[in-house]
């Protein structure tokens, strides 16, 4: 029987949280925590999805068309999207899904599962398009965000789909550049406080876009991508007080992402400088966008006191995880400090090559 193993990594956002849905750049990397999907062909014309980590089994008819989608049913939405690209299931598979990405923690367990599933479907049945990492990323974004009408951006799908450390310029037309394959001293700390993705992103995106639209109406040549910190004072005069933090947060986060890109483009990385920029970025997320919670703040304070160069919250916020830039070789005391501050997990991570097929075997 035919067997396919599809693997997709988690991701961490180094710079640019809450920027991708505004058409601003992000720097993210795939990390060596993953979702593994092991599929063995069956003779039942169904997908039998065995999700051991959450003790669930789901059976999907391979011919199902899903005229209506249940909320966050990405198995269904991706089948619908891929069928438009010529991916037509004709045999069934028993599919065992396992992983070590903490669920609902801000390191993209759901997007990793989605991309592992999409990559399996493409490997099993083919598509009409040329299969590239970018194509897989596009299918992920279409399936998770566009098809469900959700407010998220495309950072998760491109960072996992492309792999490595990637600079993603999300303005139209989207472009990306792999800017590194290794970053020593990275640590992830998991707070155990569930993040609240859709509500937080919806609020922040809505308020930021409202501020941007007001500026466009008042300033004909306004360009968010070209706005600098020095422009804040004159632009904020056009905005109601309640919208200023969202606009200021977008401009400052963009500023630190641009400075970080300069650092990543240097022949030798200055990890201390990258850490300092992480700290500045986190201050914006904490003080202007207000997406942190006390446990996240405690974990970050503990990491810095233990000698880390920098740390920031990752993802939508309201809980989830932090990413820490530590001195290579000094990760252990930082990990211990994060755990002592209340984290449910903390561990070193390395940069990962992203979504891939491990095996395609016919017995």
mmCIF file of C-alpha atoms in Angstrom:
data_model
loop_
_atom_site.group_PDB
_atom_site.id
_atom_site.type_symbol
_atom_site.label_atom_id
_atom_site.label_comp_id
_atom_site.label_asym_id
_atom_site.label_seq_id
_atom_site.Cartn_x
_atom_site.Cartn_y
_atom_site.Cartn_z
ATOM 1 C CA UNK A 1 0.000 0.000 0.000
ATOM 2 C CA UNK A 2 1.199 3.506 -0.796
ATOM 3 C CA UNK A 3 2.510 5.555 2.156
ATOM 4 C CA UNK A 4 3.165 9.310 2.226
ATOM 5 C CA UNK A 5 4.720 11.195 5.141
ATOM 6 C CA UNK A 6 4.233 14.955 5.109
ATOM 7 C CA UNK A 7 5.997 17.166 7.648
ATOM 8 C CA UNK A 8 5.396 20.860 8.382
ATOM 9 C CA UNK A 9 7.220 22.989 10.909
ATOM 10 C CA UNK A 10 5.971 25.562 13.346
ATOM 11 C CA UNK A 11 7.122 29.142 13.006
ATOM 12 C CA UNK A 12 8.154 32.039 15.147
ATOM 13 C CA UNK A 13 7.818 35.692 14.214
ATOM 14 C CA UNK A 14 11.067 37.534 14.833
ATOM 15 C CA UNK A 15 9.869 40.975 13.669
ATOM 16 C CA UNK A 16 6.664 42.381 12.232
ATOM 17 C CA UNK A 17 3.818 41.003 14.354
ATOM 18 C CA UNK A 18 0.502 42.530 13.304
ATOM 19 C CA UNK A 19 2.058 43.879 10.102
ATOM 20 C CA UNK A 20 1.228 41.330 7.407
ATOM 21 C CA UNK A 21 -2.461 42.236 7.179
ATOM 22 C CA UNK A 22 -1.433 45.888 6.666
ATOM 23 C CA UNK A 23 0.792 45.152 3.679
ATOM 24 C CA UNK A 24 3.950 45.714 5.751
ATOM 25 C CA UNK A 25 6.966 43.381 5.899
ATOM 26 C CA UNK A 26 7.678 40.663 8.451
ATOM 27 C CA UNK A 27 10.708 38.578 9.357
ATOM 28 C CA UNK A 28 9.826 35.076 10.493
ATOM 29 C CA UNK A 29 11.416 31.665 10.593
ATOM 30 C CA UNK A 30 10.321 28.075 10.521
ATOM 31 C CA UNK A 31 11.402 26.217 13.677
ATOM 32 C CA UNK A 32 12.137 22.574 14.404
ATOM 33 C CA UNK A 33 8.840 21.780 16.078
ATOM 34 C CA UNK A 34 6.498 20.069 13.655
ATOM 35 C CA UNK A 35 3.262 18.374 12.666
ATOM 36 C CA UNK A 36 3.726 14.983 10.977
ATOM 37 C CA UNK A 37 1.044 13.449 8.814
ATOM 38 C CA UNK A 38 1.508 9.759 7.949
ATOM 39 C CA UNK A 39 -0.918 8.576 5.257
ATOM 40 C CA UNK A 40 -1.432 4.955 4.194
ATOM 41 C CA UNK A 41 -3.703 4.224 1.247
ATOM 42 C CA UNK A 42 -6.962 2.408 2.026
ATOM 43 C CA UNK A 43 -9.746 0.953 -0.148
ATOM 44 C CA UNK A 44 -12.671 2.817 1.455
ATOM 45 C CA UNK A 45 -12.872 6.097 -0.532
ATOM 46 C CA UNK A 46 -12.501 8.110 2.670
ATOM 47 C CA UNK A 47 -9.903 10.073 4.555
ATOM 48 C CA UNK A 48 -9.729 8.633 8.062
ATOM 49 C CA UNK A 49 -7.963 11.289 10.117
ATOM 50 C CA UNK A 50 -6.559 9.902 13.365
ATOM 51 C CA UNK A 51 -5.505 12.811 15.581
ATOM 52 C CA UNK A 52 -3.803 11.053 18.478
ATOM 53 C CA UNK A 53 -2.671 14.173 20.323
ATOM 54 C CA UNK A 54 -6.251 15.373 20.840
ATOM 55 C CA UNK A 55 -7.919 11.926 20.871
ATOM 56 C CA UNK A 56 -10.100 12.600 17.857
ATOM 57 C CA UNK A 57 -10.934 10.653 14.713
ATOM 58 C CA UNK A 58 -12.631 12.219 11.714
ATOM 59 C CA UNK A 59 -13.825 10.543 8.526
ATOM 60 C CA UNK A 60 -14.225 12.593 5.321
ATOM 61 C CA UNK A 61 -15.627 11.231 2.060
ATOM 62 C CA UNK A 62 -12.958 11.880 -0.597
ATOM 63 C CA UNK A 63 -15.699 13.137 -2.951
ATOM 64 C CA UNK A 64 -17.167 15.638 -0.447
ATOM 65 C CA UNK A 65 -17.626 19.128 -1.959
ATOM 66 C CA UNK A 66 -18.354 21.154 1.214
ATOM 67 C CA UNK A 67 -20.763 23.729 -0.225
ATOM 68 C CA UNK A 68 -20.768 25.317 3.243
ATOM 69 C CA UNK A 69 -17.852 25.436 5.660
ATOM 70 C CA UNK A 70 -17.849 25.001 9.394
ATOM 71 C CA UNK A 71 -15.824 27.635 11.237
ATOM 72 C CA UNK A 72 -12.083 26.865 11.100
ATOM 73 C CA UNK A 73 -12.597 23.581 9.222
ATOM 74 C CA UNK A 74 -9.350 23.809 7.295
ATOM 75 C CA UNK A 75 -9.424 20.182 6.162
ATOM 76 C CA UNK A 76 -12.581 21.025 4.228
ATOM 77 C CA UNK A 77 -11.570 24.466 2.955
ATOM 78 C CA UNK A 78 -8.252 23.195 1.570
ATOM 79 C CA UNK A 79 -9.997 20.340 -0.252
ATOM 80 C CA UNK A 80 -12.309 22.934 -1.784
ATOM 81 C CA UNK A 81 -9.424 25.238 -2.771
ATOM 82 C CA UNK A 82 -7.204 22.491 -4.191
ATOM 83 C CA UNK A 83 -9.995 21.015 -6.302
ATOM 84 C CA UNK A 84 -10.067 24.318 -8.195
ATOM 85 C CA UNK A 85 -6.416 23.647 -9.046
ATOM 86 C CA UNK A 86 -7.031 20.141 -10.378
ATOM 87 C CA UNK A 87 -6.383 18.167 -7.178
ATOM 88 C CA UNK A 88 -9.081 15.491 -7.349
ATOM 89 C CA UNK A 89 -8.938 12.707 -4.721
ATOM 90 C CA UNK A 90 -9.599 9.278 -6.234
ATOM 91 C CA UNK A 91 -8.424 6.916 -3.474
ATOM 92 C CA UNK A 92 -8.728 7.047 0.301
ATOM 93 C CA UNK A 93 -6.082 7.183 3.014
ATOM 94 C CA UNK A 94 -5.804 6.397 6.702
ATOM 95 C CA UNK A 95 -3.937 9.404 8.087
ATOM 96 C CA UNK A 96 -2.254 9.540 11.477
ATOM 97 C CA UNK A 97 -1.444 13.051 12.688
ATOM 98 C CA UNK A 98 1.072 13.725 15.468
ATOM 99 C CA UNK A 99 3.063 16.757 16.489
ATOM 100 C CA UNK A 100 5.085 18.566 19.126
ATOM 101 C CA UNK A 101 3.985 22.146 18.439
ATOM 102 C CA UNK A 102 2.055 23.403 21.495
ATOM 103 C CA UNK A 103 -1.572 23.998 20.521
ATOM 104 C CA UNK A 104 -2.948 27.563 20.645
ATOM 105 C CA UNK A 105 0.428 28.931 21.689
ATOM 106 C CA UNK A 106 1.306 31.373 18.897
ATOM 107 C CA UNK A 107 3.740 29.100 17.046
ATOM 108 C CA UNK A 108 1.300 28.136 14.284
ATOM 109 C CA UNK A 109 0.226 24.608 15.077
ATOM 110 C CA UNK A 110 -2.944 25.095 13.012
ATOM 111 C CA UNK A 111 -1.118 26.473 9.963
ATOM 112 C CA UNK A 112 1.481 23.695 10.214
ATOM 113 C CA UNK A 113 -1.281 21.080 10.231
ATOM 114 C CA UNK A 114 -2.946 22.786 7.283
ATOM 115 C CA UNK A 115 0.246 22.911 5.202
ATOM 116 C CA UNK A 116 1.156 19.309 6.039
ATOM 117 C CA UNK A 117 -2.350 18.325 4.856
ATOM 118 C CA UNK A 118 -2.128 20.440 1.690
ATOM 119 C CA UNK A 119 1.307 19.041 0.842
ATOM 120 C CA UNK A 120 -0.007 15.495 1.318
ATOM 121 C CA UNK A 121 -2.975 16.152 -0.973
ATOM 122 C CA UNK A 122 -0.714 17.581 -3.671
ATOM 123 C CA UNK A 123 1.709 14.656 -3.374
ATOM 124 C CA UNK A 124 -1.115 12.094 -3.444
ATOM 125 C CA UNK A 125 -3.240 13.498 -6.279
ATOM 126 C CA UNK A 126 -1.268 16.216 -8.050
ATOM 127 C CA UNK A 127 -2.366 19.676 -9.206
ATOM 128 C CA UNK A 128 -2.477 21.500 -12.527
ATOM 129 C CA UNK A 129 0.022 24.123 -11.304
ATOM 130 C CA UNK A 130 3.775 23.949 -10.859
ATOM 131 C CA UNK A 131 4.366 22.864 -7.267
ATOM 132 C CA UNK A 132 6.722 25.279 -5.524
ATOM 133 C CA UNK A 133 7.089 26.352 -1.886
ATOM 134 C CA UNK A 134 5.323 29.581 -2.841
ATOM 135 C CA UNK A 135 2.400 27.678 -4.377
ATOM 136 C CA UNK A 136 1.981 25.618 -1.194
ATOM 137 C CA UNK A 137 2.070 28.830 0.870
ATOM 138 C CA UNK A 138 -0.560 30.447 -1.376
ATOM 139 C CA UNK A 139 -2.836 27.431 -1.023
ATOM 140 C CA UNK A 140 -2.475 27.641 2.759
ATOM 141 C CA UNK A 141 -3.371 31.328 2.855
ATOM 142 C CA UNK A 142 -6.340 30.795 0.526
ATOM 143 C CA UNK A 143 -7.604 27.873 2.616
ATOM 144 C CA UNK A 144 -7.213 29.416 6.070
ATOM 145 C CA UNK A 145 -7.849 33.121 5.556
ATOM 146 C CA UNK A 146 -9.592 33.798 2.244
ATOM 147 C CA UNK A 147 -11.955 30.838 2.204
ATOM 148 C CA UNK A 148 -13.114 31.437 5.784
ATOM 149 C CA UNK A 149 -13.147 35.232 5.605
ATOM 150 C CA UNK A 150 -10.798 35.458 8.604
ATOM 151 C CA UNK A 151 -8.749 38.587 9.421
ATOM 152 C CA UNK A 152 -5.267 37.043 9.507
ATOM 153 C CA UNK A 153 -2.328 37.656 7.229
ATOM 154 C CA UNK A 154 0.005 35.387 5.278
ATOM 155 C CA UNK A 155 3.081 35.268 7.503
ATOM 156 C CA UNK A 156 2.369 31.787 8.864
ATOM 157 C CA UNK A 157 1.826 30.167 5.481
ATOM 158 C CA UNK A 158 4.853 31.725 3.819
ATOM 159 C CA UNK A 159 7.255 31.187 6.713
ATOM 160 C CA UNK A 160 6.295 27.499 6.973
ATOM 161 C CA UNK A 161 5.929 27.005 3.224
ATOM 162 C CA UNK A 162 9.217 28.687 2.268
ATOM 163 C CA UNK A 163 11.124 27.658 5.395
ATOM 164 C CA UNK A 164 14.345 29.038 6.892
ATOM 165 C CA UNK A 165 14.462 32.739 7.918
ATOM 166 C CA UNK A 166 12.364 34.704 5.487
ATOM 167 C CA UNK A 167 11.652 38.389 4.897
ATOM 168 C CA UNK A 168 8.129 38.648 3.517
ATOM 169 C CA UNK A 169 7.070 41.917 1.926
ATOM 170 C CA UNK A 170 3.297 41.595 2.119
ATOM 171 C CA UNK A 171 2.352 44.615 0.008
ATOM 172 C CA UNK A 172 0.912 43.785 -3.413
ATOM 173 C CA UNK A 173 2.507 42.107 -5.280
ATOM 174 C CA UNK A 174 3.828 39.977 -2.426
ATOM 175 C CA UNK A 175 7.522 39.090 -2.509
ATOM 176 C CA UNK A 176 9.839 37.220 -0.183
ATOM 177 C CA UNK A 177 13.545 36.619 0.332
ATOM 178 C CA UNK A 178 15.262 33.895 2.336
ATOM 179 C CA UNK A 179 17.694 35.880 4.507
ATOM 180 C CA UNK A 180 19.211 33.069 6.548
ATOM 181 C CA UNK A 181 19.254 29.369 7.321
ATOM 182 C CA UNK A 182 20.641 29.465 10.862
ATOM 183 C CA UNK A 183 20.115 31.573 13.979
ATOM 184 C CA UNK A 184 21.838 30.336 17.101
ATOM 185 C CA UNK A 185 20.560 31.118 20.578
ATOM 186 C CA UNK A 186 16.823 30.979 19.825
ATOM 187 C CA UNK A 187 14.459 29.926 22.611
ATOM 188 C CA UNK A 188 10.688 29.518 22.689
ATOM 189 C CA UNK A 189 8.760 29.960 25.920
ATOM 190 C CA UNK A 190 5.120 28.852 26.111
ATOM 191 C CA UNK A 191 2.956 30.734 28.604
ATOM 192 C CA UNK A 192 0.089 28.251 28.833
ATOM 193 C CA UNK A 193 -2.317 31.177 28.517
ATOM 194 C CA UNK A 194 -4.382 30.468 25.382
ATOM 195 C CA UNK A 195 -4.043 33.176 22.753
ATOM 196 C CA UNK A 196 -7.169 34.793 21.343
ATOM 197 C CA UNK A 197 -6.315 35.028 17.674
ATOM 198 C CA UNK A 198 -9.395 36.058 15.736
ATOM 199 C CA UNK A 199 -10.784 38.636 18.158
ATOM 200 C CA UNK A 200 -7.469 40.390 18.787
ATOM 201 C CA UNK A 201 -6.425 40.440 15.134
ATOM 202 C CA UNK A 202 -9.869 41.660 14.109
ATOM 203 C CA UNK A 203 -9.756 44.569 16.574
ATOM 204 C CA UNK A 204 -6.176 45.605 15.831
ATOM 205 C CA UNK A 205 -6.568 45.254 12.084
ATOM 206 C CA UNK A 206 -9.855 47.148 12.083
ATOM 207 C CA UNK A 207 -8.500 50.065 14.091
ATOM 208 C CA UNK A 208 -5.236 50.277 12.132
ATOM 209 C CA UNK A 209 -7.059 50.219 8.796
ATOM 210 C CA UNK A 210 -9.512 52.843 10.038
ATOM 211 C CA UNK A 211 -6.602 55.134 10.948
ATOM 212 C CA UNK A 212 -4.944 54.514 7.572
ATOM 213 C CA UNK A 213 -8.167 55.260 5.683
ATOM 214 C CA UNK A 214 -8.618 58.547 7.563
ATOM 215 C CA UNK A 215 -5.079 59.572 6.578
ATOM 216 C CA UNK A 216 -5.627 58.595 2.951
ATOM 217 C CA UNK A 217 -8.751 60.762 2.845
ATOM 218 C CA UNK A 218 -6.869 63.760 4.245
ATOM 219 C CA UNK A 219 -3.459 63.293 2.637
ATOM 220 C CA UNK A 220 -3.669 62.358 -1.069
ATOM 221 C CA UNK A 221 -0.121 60.998 -1.326
ATOM 222 C CA UNK A 222 -0.113 59.103 1.980
ATOM 223 C CA UNK A 223 1.860 55.828 1.737
ATOM 224 C CA UNK A 224 2.027 53.596 4.795
ATOM 225 C CA UNK A 225 5.113 51.781 3.512
ATOM 226 C CA UNK A 226 7.044 55.041 3.214
ATOM 227 C CA UNK A 227 5.957 56.552 6.530
ATOM 228 C CA UNK A 228 8.769 57.048 9.045
ATOM 229 C CA UNK A 229 8.760 57.580 12.799
ATOM 230 C CA UNK A 230 9.572 61.239 12.156
ATOM 231 C CA UNK A 231 6.230 61.582 10.342
ATOM 232 C CA UNK A 232 4.155 60.459 13.331
ATOM 233 C CA UNK A 233 3.541 63.864 14.859
ATOM 234 C CA UNK A 234 2.105 65.461 11.727
ATOM 235 C CA UNK A 235 0.014 62.416 10.783
ATOM 236 C CA UNK A 236 -1.405 61.861 14.270
ATOM 237 C CA UNK A 237 -2.920 65.358 14.117
ATOM 238 C CA UNK A 238 -5.470 63.932 11.676
ATOM 239 C CA UNK A 239 -6.473 61.024 13.913
ATOM 240 C CA UNK A 240 -8.842 60.720 16.876
ATOM 241 C CA UNK A 241 -6.967 59.936 20.083
ATOM 242 C CA UNK A 242 -8.276 56.387 20.307
ATOM 243 C CA UNK A 243 -6.763 55.408 16.936
ATOM 244 C CA UNK A 244 -3.328 56.935 17.475
ATOM 245 C CA UNK A 245 -1.808 53.925 19.326
ATOM 246 C CA UNK A 246 -2.750 51.551 16.498
ATOM 247 C CA UNK A 247 -1.208 53.776 13.835
ATOM 248 C CA UNK A 248 1.856 54.570 15.945
ATOM 249 C CA UNK A 249 2.302 50.851 16.667
ATOM 250 C CA UNK A 250 2.240 50.011 12.964
ATOM 251 C CA UNK A 251 4.852 52.658 12.106
ATOM 252 C CA UNK A 252 7.188 51.768 14.971
ATOM 253 C CA UNK A 253 6.943 48.021 14.340
ATOM 254 C CA UNK A 254 7.716 48.656 10.663
ATOM 255 C CA UNK A 255 10.715 50.761 11.711
ATOM 256 C CA UNK A 256 12.199 47.985 13.865
ATOM 257 C CA UNK A 257 11.568 45.385 11.171
ATOM 258 C CA UNK A 258 13.481 47.503 8.644
ATOM 259 C CA UNK A 259 16.399 47.880 11.065
ATOM 260 C CA UNK A 260 16.367 44.134 11.722
ATOM 261 C CA UNK A 261 16.514 43.386 7.986
ATOM 262 C CA UNK A 262 19.691 45.462 7.764
ATOM 263 C CA UNK A 263 21.204 43.325 10.536
ATOM 264 C CA UNK A 264 20.208 40.047 8.884
ATOM 265 C CA UNK A 265 21.797 41.156 5.626
ATOM 266 C CA UNK A 266 25.216 41.583 7.252
ATOM 267 C CA UNK A 267 27.819 38.806 6.710
ATOM 268 C CA UNK A 268 28.098 38.210 10.468
ATOM 269 C CA UNK A 269 25.012 38.505 12.666
ATOM 270 C CA UNK A 270 25.200 40.773 15.699
ATOM 271 C CA UNK A 271 22.893 38.777 17.955
ATOM 272 C CA UNK A 272 23.047 41.395 20.695
ATOM 273 C CA UNK A 273 21.801 44.072 18.277
ATOM 274 C CA UNK A 274 19.042 41.761 17.024
ATOM 275 C CA UNK A 275 18.033 41.170 20.645
ATOM 276 C CA UNK A 276 17.896 44.915 21.338
ATOM 277 C CA UNK A 277 15.600 45.388 18.354
ATOM 278 C CA UNK A 278 13.395 42.551 19.641
ATOM 279 C CA UNK A 279 13.087 44.387 22.959
ATOM 280 C CA UNK A 280 12.087 47.609 21.211
ATOM 281 C CA UNK A 281 9.554 45.737 19.080
ATOM 282 C CA UNK A 282 8.081 44.050 22.150
ATOM 283 C CA UNK A 283 7.688 47.393 23.922
ATOM 284 C CA UNK A 284 5.425 48.532 21.075
ATOM 285 C CA UNK A 285 3.370 45.334 21.239
ATOM 286 C CA UNK A 286 3.066 45.658 25.013
ATOM 287 C CA UNK A 287 2.545 49.396 25.484
ATOM 288 C CA UNK A 288 0.762 50.536 22.301
ATOM 289 C CA UNK A 289 -1.051 47.485 20.966
ATOM 290 C CA UNK A 290 -1.466 46.006 24.471
ATOM 291 C CA UNK A 291 -1.413 42.358 23.404
ATOM 292 C CA UNK A 292 0.582 40.967 26.328
ATOM 293 C CA UNK A 293 -0.610 39.380 29.581
ATOM 294 C CA UNK A 294 1.139 39.360 32.985
ATOM 295 C CA UNK A 295 2.654 35.895 32.586
ATOM 296 C CA UNK A 296 4.162 36.799 29.220
ATOM 297 C CA UNK A 297 5.675 39.963 30.734
ATOM 298 C CA UNK A 298 7.083 37.952 33.667
ATOM 299 C CA UNK A 299 8.654 35.392 31.324
ATOM 300 C CA UNK A 300 10.300 38.115 29.253
ATOM 301 C CA UNK A 301 11.598 39.953 32.327
ATOM 302 C CA UNK A 302 13.042 36.693 33.671
ATOM 303 C CA UNK A 303 14.746 35.860 30.356
ATOM 304 C CA UNK A 304 16.407 39.273 30.195
ATOM 305 C CA UNK A 305 17.536 39.097 33.840
ATOM 306 C CA UNK A 306 19.075 35.691 33.074
ATOM 307 C CA UNK A 307 21.232 37.261 30.380
ATOM 308 C CA UNK A 308 19.158 37.008 27.207
ATOM 309 C CA UNK A 309 19.872 39.667 24.581
ATOM 310 C CA UNK A 310 16.209 40.194 23.749
ATOM 311 C CA UNK A 311 12.708 38.751 23.879
ATOM 312 C CA UNK A 312 9.243 39.464 22.538
ATOM 313 C CA UNK A 313 5.754 38.057 22.425
ATOM 314 C CA UNK A 314 4.953 36.028 19.306
ATOM 315 C CA UNK A 315 1.801 35.990 17.243
ATOM 316 C CA UNK A 316 -1.619 37.499 17.809
ATOM 317 C CA UNK A 317 -1.221 37.957 21.559
ATOM 318 C CA UNK A 318 -3.446 37.679 24.595
ATOM 319 C CA UNK A 319 -1.275 34.762 25.668
ATOM 320 C CA UNK A 320 0.683 32.264 23.620
ATOM 321 C CA UNK A 321 4.475 32.250 23.400
ATOM 322 C CA UNK A 322 7.618 34.342 23.471
ATOM 323 C CA UNK A 323 10.745 34.144 21.337
ATOM 324 C CA UNK A 324 14.058 34.829 23.026
ATOM 325 C CA UNK A 325 17.469 35.710 21.577
ATOM 326 C CA UNK A 326 20.059 34.299 23.965
ATOM 327 C CA UNK A 327 23.821 34.172 23.825
ATOM 328 C CA UNK A 328 24.712 30.877 22.115
ATOM 329 C CA UNK A 329 25.947 28.501 24.803
ATOM 330 C CA UNK A 330 24.044 30.356 27.529
ATOM 331 C CA UNK A 331 20.567 29.056 26.667
ATOM 332 C CA UNK A 332 20.158 26.711 29.669
ATOM 333 C CA UNK A 333 19.941 29.344 32.457
ATOM 334 C CA UNK A 334 17.583 31.415 30.311
ATOM 335 C CA UNK A 335 15.319 28.407 29.757
ATOM 336 C CA UNK A 336 15.333 27.727 33.526
ATOM 337 C CA UNK A 337 14.463 31.345 34.290
ATOM 338 C CA UNK A 338 11.538 31.340 31.845
ATOM 339 C CA UNK A 339 10.163 28.166 33.429
ATOM 340 C CA UNK A 340 10.585 29.605 36.925
ATOM 341 C CA UNK A 341 8.576 32.661 35.811
ATOM 342 C CA UNK A 342 5.535 30.489 35.061
ATOM 343 C CA UNK A 343 6.029 29.126 31.550
ATOM 344 C CA UNK A 344 4.552 25.669 30.980
ATOM 345 C CA UNK A 345 7.312 24.910 28.465
ATOM 346 C CA UNK A 346 10.584 26.495 27.375
ATOM 347 C CA UNK A 347 13.107 25.015 24.964
ATOM 348 C CA UNK A 348 15.779 25.899 22.446
ATOM 349 C CA UNK A 349 14.783 25.859 18.784
ATOM 350 C CA UNK A 350 16.678 25.859 15.508
ATOM 351 C CA UNK A 351 15.753 27.140 12.073
ATOM 352 C CA UNK A 352 13.908 24.554 9.962
ATOM 353 C CA UNK A 353 13.665 24.117 6.163
ATOM 354 C CA UNK A 354 9.837 24.134 6.280
ATOM 355 C CA UNK A 355 7.121 21.921 4.809
ATOM 356 C CA UNK A 356 8.305 18.786 3.006
ATOM 357 C CA UNK A 357 7.512 15.205 2.033
ATOM 358 C CA UNK A 358 9.676 12.749 3.962
ATOM 359 C CA UNK A 359 8.669 9.569 2.201
ATOM 360 C CA UNK A 360 6.499 8.322 -0.611
ATOM 361 C CA UNK A 361 6.658 4.538 -0.504
ATOM 362 C CA UNK A 362 4.848 1.804 -2.405
ATOM 363 C CA UNK A 363 4.980 -1.530 -0.622
#
